[in-house]
Amino acid sequence: MLQISHLTHRFGSKVAVDDLTLAVPAGSITGFIGHNGAGKSTTLRSVAGILPFTAGTVTVEGHDVRADPIAAKKVMAFLPDSPDLYDFMTGQDFLGFVADLFRIPGPERRARIARYAQAYGLEEELGDVIGSYSHGMKQKLALISAFMRRPRLLLLDEPFVGLDPVAAHTLKGHLRRLCDDGGSVLFSTHVLEVAQALCDDLAIIRRGRLVVSGPTAQVTGDSSLEEVFLELQESAR
Amino acid sequence: MRPALALTRVQLWALLVAMGRGNRTRRRWSVGALVAVVAAVTVTLSAVYSFGFAAMLDQVGAVDLVLVVMPALAAVGVISGGTFGVSRSVLGGRDDDLLLGLPIRPRTIALAKMSAVAAQNALLMVLAVVPSGVVYGLHEPTHAWFWPGLLAGTLALALAATAVSVVLAFLVTLIAPSGRGRAVANVAILLVTSGVVFASIPFSQRLQGLLADDPAAFAHTVGRWAWGFGAVRDLAIDGSGQAAALLLALGLLPFSAVLWAVSAAYVPLITRRAENVPALGRHSRVPLSRMRPHSPFVALLVREVHRFLSSTVYLVNNGFGVVVLLAGAAWLVAAGVPEGIRALATSPGLPLPVLAAGAVCLPVAMTCTTAPSISLEGDRLWIVRSAPVDPLVVLGAKVALNLLVVVPALLPISVVLAVRTDIGVLGGVLVLLVAAMFTLVVAETGLLTNLVWPVLDAPSDAVVVKQSVSVLVALVGSVACYVILGVAGAGTASVAGAVPGLLAMLLAAAVLALAMFRILRSWGVRAFNRLG
């Protein structure tokens, strides 16, 4: 589904992502773990085709993100951490806008919006301007806009931040269902308990380099993910 | 005191650094360069006006009035230019939550924000007033207290101007509601602002006429109406204690009163702005059945229109040219072609159709919605960057907004020109085509400058729309293109007549538009793709 090969991203003299190679198979939820500034967001944005990268290749369902970005983006959905939305639009206008960009036909978009709005409890607020939304409501709206597209690959940067427990539970269900339907998810999080419980695979990044990746059970062994993560940080010092 | 000074320094730096781009070092250099450019332009303009006024006033021995007129113009300038920016920086900014969470009184926060704006206004006003002091000194001897008095008076006026700006900004905030009423309110603000400007034209024309024909009457009129500003002259020239006390009162009292009012209501003001809540307890439900699919281009254009109408500063800054075009059409219907224009039209190379095209293209050059449009994407750029849409379509929608705003306003004036003047139907059509093609040139110019100088982390729309390098350079670029059209038109008309002159303008605009399109299609798309 997603193949990242020798991805490198430099900001001037600083190397944000260093020769990262990672595969996310179809049907897998992969957790992307790392300390602050490790390169998680840079990696996700590079995969999403938002941030140009210095070297390497990224292919999504066989489409090269650099050579054929339009085709790659058609099958992807990306949400940054704390996504900023258009404050001047209503929630419904925003969803309609995104649906137009992804050319989702009328009946399908109405059905999907209704379904996901109900799932995330945002039906009543869709007619309000986004500027009046709380952070959690904006997060929910962004998630609706992502799931509405039926992406094959979902890239999420800290998706659980700001979500209430009900919405977080709903999100987990949607992520699992997406993967059961053959899609894939790559998401970054600092909530290690969620990552350990939810993810089929884990990838831990440190200072732009992948330090460990693989099935969750293989990465954690008999320890908790927190213990593994802290041990890796300590050993690298 | 220390928290207030520290906050003021941070706020002032935030106001200045928002104009720059790049990393910390590059941003300091770009801010410095921009401040230098603004300073140079302000001093130059002020010097030109000061010398002109002084030359006329010296005839009646009233050159001291240049020390009245220039501070007055400077105060009007900072008020009219700064009000919308004040509404975002003083009455709400991205740092509100952070500041209100600190153990600092709201009064201190309000003082810091207003002081930062006052410092910025003081700098601009000093730059505008200093040339008038130099000019006065060339005509009359000055005492040791001249410069301290002039500068102190200017600083006092800067405080007063800041207070007026904050009050006006508060009124704008009050009457610009959130939600769906915002577009209507913003258009109303645009019309009121334009009305004030148009109403001041006859007044300023009368003053200019007086200055040219009867400097003594001008001196008498200014002396009677500008008593407050006259205190600057009295303090600088006479060292008048009374003038000093008056200026102290004029500066400190309104500033302190507004500061007290803003401090007392600071938290509710910020909260009201942040919440942006529709009518309490009412949620407007829009049936999903009313959703209709559109093409990505139409969706992007609709988004641009929504953004344009929902931002007061964006609309007012770019809508004035449209209002001028419509007002021009109305004026032509009512009063016909002015005698001065008719006289100018007898000059070789300046037949009426070419003059008309030039006159219509001037407000078009002032209406560049694209110059801040990339910057206005801000932190939301990820939405279109992650969508499967060709970047050229995204950029095309921004150009289309500019055309959508301007071209409909060209129709009435072109029709009136065709019907009410001698240029005829063909002339009217050609003027319309020239102006429409020039609109495309202006739009592409703005887009190119914004791709070169994007500011995606500005604290507010006002900074991007009014203070960014992109907007300034786009204006210069648009004027340069305007001059090219004018030269093409006048040059051709002088040898071949009016219609070939208009065709030459159309061709020049088309060539510029095509050239810039090719740059946008190649370099522009790459630049857009590099924006992270």
Short mmCIF file of C-alpha atoms in Angstrom, two decimals, chain A residues 11-122:
data_model
loop_
_atom_site.label_atom_id
_atom_site.label_comp_id
_atom_site.label_asym_id
_atom_site.label_seq_id
_atom_site.Cartn_x
_atom_site.Cartn_y
_atom_site.Cartn_z
CA PHE A 11 15.86 21.89 6.09
CA GLY A 12 19.01 23.74 5.17
CA SER A 13 21.78 22.06 7.15
CA LYS A 14 19.38 20.19 9.44
CA VAL A 15 18.37 16.66 8.46
CA ALA A 16 14.78 16.17 9.59
CA VAL A 17 14.31 12.72 8.06
CA ASP A 18 17.34 10.59 7.36
CA ASP A 19 17.22 7.70 4.91
CA LEU A 20 13.93 6.34 6.21
CA THR A 21 12.57 3.16 4.70
CA LEU A 22 9.18 1.90 5.81
CA ALA A 23 6.42 -0.20 4.32
CA VAL A 24 2.80 -0.07 5.42
CA PRO A 25 0.95 -3.08 4.05
CA ALA A 26 -2.70 -3.11 3.08
CA GLY A 27 -5.03 -3.80 5.97
CA SER A 28 -2.56 -2.53 8.57
CA ILE A 29 -2.77 0.17 11.19
CA THR A 30 0.77 1.36 11.73
CA GLY A 31 1.68 3.55 14.66
CA PHE A 32 4.43 6.07 14.11
CA ILE A 33 6.14 6.87 17.41
CA GLY A 34 8.89 9.30 18.24
CA HIS A 35 9.96 12.11 20.51
CA ASN A 36 9.16 15.74 19.76
CA GLY A 37 11.03 16.86 16.68
CA ALA A 38 11.89 13.31 15.67
CA GLY A 39 10.59 13.79 12.14
CA LYS A 40 7.14 12.21 12.35
CA SER A 41 5.19 15.17 10.99
CA THR A 42 7.81 15.81 8.32
CA THR A 43 7.54 12.19 7.19
CA LEU A 44 3.74 12.26 7.12
CA ARG A 45 3.66 15.54 5.22
CA SER A 46 6.22 14.24 2.73
CA VAL A 47 4.14 11.12 2.14
CA ALA A 48 1.02 13.25 1.73
CA GLY A 49 2.76 15.22 -1.01
CA ILE A 50 2.62 18.49 0.92
CA LEU A 51 6.29 18.79 1.77
CA PRO A 52 8.84 18.28 -0.98
CA PHE A 53 11.59 15.93 0.16
CA THR A 54 15.25 15.90 -0.68
CA ALA A 55 15.75 12.27 -1.66
CA GLY A 56 14.03 8.92 -1.79
CA THR A 57 10.75 7.69 -3.16
CA VAL A 58 7.26 7.36 -1.79
CA THR A 59 4.69 5.26 -3.58
CA VAL A 60 1.05 4.89 -2.62
CA GLU A 61 -0.78 2.04 -4.32
CA GLY A 62 1.90 2.10 -6.95
CA HIS A 63 1.67 5.85 -7.58
CA ASP A 64 4.84 7.82 -7.04
CA VAL A 65 4.02 10.85 -4.91
CA ARG A 66 6.54 13.02 -6.75
CA ALA A 67 6.01 11.79 -10.29
CA ASP A 68 2.23 11.39 -10.11
CA PRO A 69 1.01 13.40 -7.13
CA ILE A 70 -2.58 13.77 -8.32
CA ALA A 71 -3.12 10.00 -8.61
CA ALA A 72 -1.43 9.41 -5.26
CA LYS A 73 -3.50 12.07 -3.48
CA LYS A 74 -6.71 10.65 -4.88
CA VAL A 75 -6.30 7.55 -2.75
CA MET A 76 -4.94 9.28 0.34
CA ALA A 77 -6.30 11.43 3.12
CA PHE A 78 -4.02 13.42 5.38
CA LEU A 79 -4.79 15.31 8.56
CA PRO A 80 -2.13 17.37 10.36
CA ASP A 81 -2.03 17.72 14.11
CA SER A 82 -4.54 20.33 15.32
CA PRO A 83 -5.81 20.91 11.76
CA ASP A 84 -6.57 24.51 10.90
CA LEU A 85 -9.75 24.84 8.86
CA TYR A 86 -11.51 27.70 7.13
CA ASP A 87 -13.10 29.71 9.93
CA PHE A 88 -15.31 31.57 7.47
CA MET A 89 -17.03 28.40 6.23
CA THR A 90 -19.73 26.39 7.91
CA GLY A 91 -18.93 22.77 8.68
CA GLN A 92 -21.19 21.63 5.88
CA ASP A 93 -19.66 24.08 3.41
CA PHE A 94 -16.23 22.74 4.29
CA LEU A 95 -17.27 19.15 3.77
CA GLY A 96 -18.88 20.09 0.47
CA PHE A 97 -15.68 21.87 -0.55
CA VAL A 98 -13.54 18.83 0.22
CA ALA A 99 -16.05 16.57 -1.54
CA ASP A 100 -15.79 18.80 -4.61
CA LEU A 101 -11.98 18.62 -4.58
CA PHE A 102 -12.20 14.84 -4.46
CA ARG A 103 -15.09 14.77 -6.96
CA ILE A 104 -17.41 12.77 -4.73
CA PRO A 105 -20.83 12.51 -6.39
CA GLY A 106 -23.79 14.22 -4.77
CA PRO A 107 -25.81 11.30 -3.36
CA GLU A 108 -22.71 9.57 -2.02
CA ARG A 109 -21.37 12.65 -0.29
CA ARG A 110 -24.71 13.39 1.35
CA ALA A 111 -24.96 9.84 2.64
CA ARG A 112 -21.39 9.73 3.92
CA ILE A 113 -21.57 13.14 5.56
CA ALA A 114 -24.80 12.20 7.30
CA ARG A 115 -23.34 8.91 8.48
CA TYR A 116 -20.05 10.28 9.81
CA ALA A 117 -21.60 13.43 11.26
CA GLN A 118 -23.95 11.25 13.25
CA ALA A 119 -21.10 8.97 14.30
CA TYR A 120 -19.07 11.90 15.64
CA GLY A 121 -22.05 13.79 17.05
CA LEU A 122 -21.60 16.82 14.85
#
